[in-house]
């Protein structure tokens, strides 16, 4: 590292101020300024003078340009229908999806069963090895007996046979 520094700056103390240089710097600087003075060219006016009457009229000019100018307010009534559109669109999409999804199930099955004749259904059931437990497992008892009245059930069951048991 020292070799790199010595290559860059071969003299060790190249920039050195004489001793006591900064002790009297301020006073020396002010002395030089006061001796030389502030000299202006004779034809140029002092550059930091304001024109006559500038500050007398300044306050009025500022008020005229800021406070006294009142913009014309335009009252508009903005109706924000965006939330209603979003809600209506969401309900429409949800109802359309539910009609499409839930409306597909049963009518297609009923139409498919309507195309098959009773003889074909009986022939199919005759070929299958189904017992009554299989049929009962497909249809709950409440559903099977909903359309049957109590009188029809009594006509179907032999009451005398039940008393023997």
Tab-separated table of C-alpha atoms in Angstrom, residues 54-129:
chain	number	residue	atom	x	y	z
A	54	UNK	CA	-41.453	49.793	-4.987
A	55	UNK	CA	-42.233	48.858	-1.396
A	56	UNK	CA	-45.177	51.279	-1.136
A	57	UNK	CA	-47.025	49.483	-3.911
A	58	UNK	CA	-45.674	45.966	-3.145
A	59	UNK	CA	-48.287	45.037	-0.552
A	60	UNK	CA	-51.179	46.002	-2.823
A	61	UNK	CA	-49.671	44.091	-5.746
A	62	UNK	CA	-49.241	40.940	-3.655
A	63	UNK	CA	-52.810	41.128	-2.330
A	64	UNK	CA	-54.185	41.711	-5.809
A	65	UNK	CA	-52.433	38.638	-7.131
A	66	UNK	CA	-53.191	36.308	-4.215
A	67	UNK	CA	-56.023	36.992	-1.790
A	68	UNK	CA	-58.331	39.229	-3.786
A	69	UNK	CA	-58.480	36.876	-6.750
A	70	UNK	CA	-61.145	34.356	-5.933
A	71	UNK	CA	-61.627	31.637	-8.491
A	72	UNK	CA	-65.128	30.961	-9.715
A	73	UNK	CA	-66.294	27.781	-8.065
A	74	UNK	CA	-68.139	25.446	-10.344
A	75	UNK	CA	-70.496	23.196	-8.451
A	76	UNK	CA	-70.960	19.840	-10.062
A	77	UNK	CA	-72.917	16.905	-8.796
A	78	UNK	CA	-70.967	13.755	-9.447
A	79	UNK	CA	-72.887	10.551	-9.159
A	80	UNK	CA	-70.792	7.592	-8.278
A	81	UNK	CA	-72.500	4.584	-9.796
A	82	UNK	CA	-69.360	2.468	-9.958
A	83	UNK	CA	-70.094	0.442	-6.769
A	84	UNK	CA	-73.640	-0.276	-7.973
A	85	UNK	CA	-72.347	-1.466	-11.331
A	86	UNK	CA	-69.844	-3.742	-9.634
A	87	UNK	CA	-72.438	-5.239	-7.296
A	88	UNK	CA	-74.969	-5.743	-10.100
A	89	UNK	CA	-72.350	-7.353	-12.330
A	90	UNK	CA	-71.243	-9.688	-9.530
A	91	UNK	CA	-74.840	-10.747	-8.819
A	92	UNK	CA	-75.526	-11.271	-12.503
A	93	UNK	CA	-72.441	-13.428	-12.935
A	94	UNK	CA	-73.204	-15.437	-9.781
A	95	UNK	CA	-76.832	-16.057	-10.762
A	96	UNK	CA	-75.858	-16.980	-14.320
A	97	UNK	CA	-73.275	-19.437	-13.056
A	98	UNK	CA	-75.717	-20.993	-10.573
A	99	UNK	CA	-78.410	-21.437	-13.250
A	100	UNK	CA	-75.873	-23.000	-15.576
A	101	UNK	CA	-74.328	-25.252	-12.925
A	102	UNK	CA	-77.457	-26.409	-11.111
A	103	UNK	CA	-79.646	-26.560	-14.191
A	104	UNK	CA	-77.539	-29.213	-15.893
A	105	UNK	CA	-78.135	-32.181	-13.576
A	106	UNK	CA	-81.619	-33.645	-13.672
A	107	UNK	CA	-83.240	-32.657	-16.964
A	108	UNK	CA	-80.551	-34.391	-18.986
A	109	UNK	CA	-80.933	-37.591	-16.959
A	110	UNK	CA	-84.712	-37.484	-17.240
A	111	UNK	CA	-84.503	-36.970	-20.992
A	112	UNK	CA	-82.070	-39.868	-21.302
A	113	UNK	CA	-84.371	-42.139	-19.283
A	114	UNK	CA	-87.398	-41.013	-21.294
A	115	UNK	CA	-85.738	-42.269	-24.479
A	116	UNK	CA	-85.398	-45.792	-23.029
A	117	UNK	CA	-88.479	-47.981	-23.203
A	118	UNK	CA	-89.836	-49.847	-20.182
A	119	UNK	CA	-89.071	-53.210	-21.804
A	120	UNK	CA	-85.397	-52.284	-22.159
A	121	UNK	CA	-85.228	-51.233	-18.514
A	122	UNK	CA	-86.856	-54.483	-17.368
A	123	UNK	CA	-84.498	-56.519	-19.569
A	124	UNK	CA	-81.495	-54.714	-18.090
A	125	UNK	CA	-82.678	-55.237	-14.505
A	126	UNK	CA	-83.352	-58.898	-15.289
A	127	UNK	CA	-79.769	-59.383	-16.420
A	128	UNK	CA	-78.315	-57.750	-13.297
A	129	UNK	CA	-77.920	-59.534	-10.022
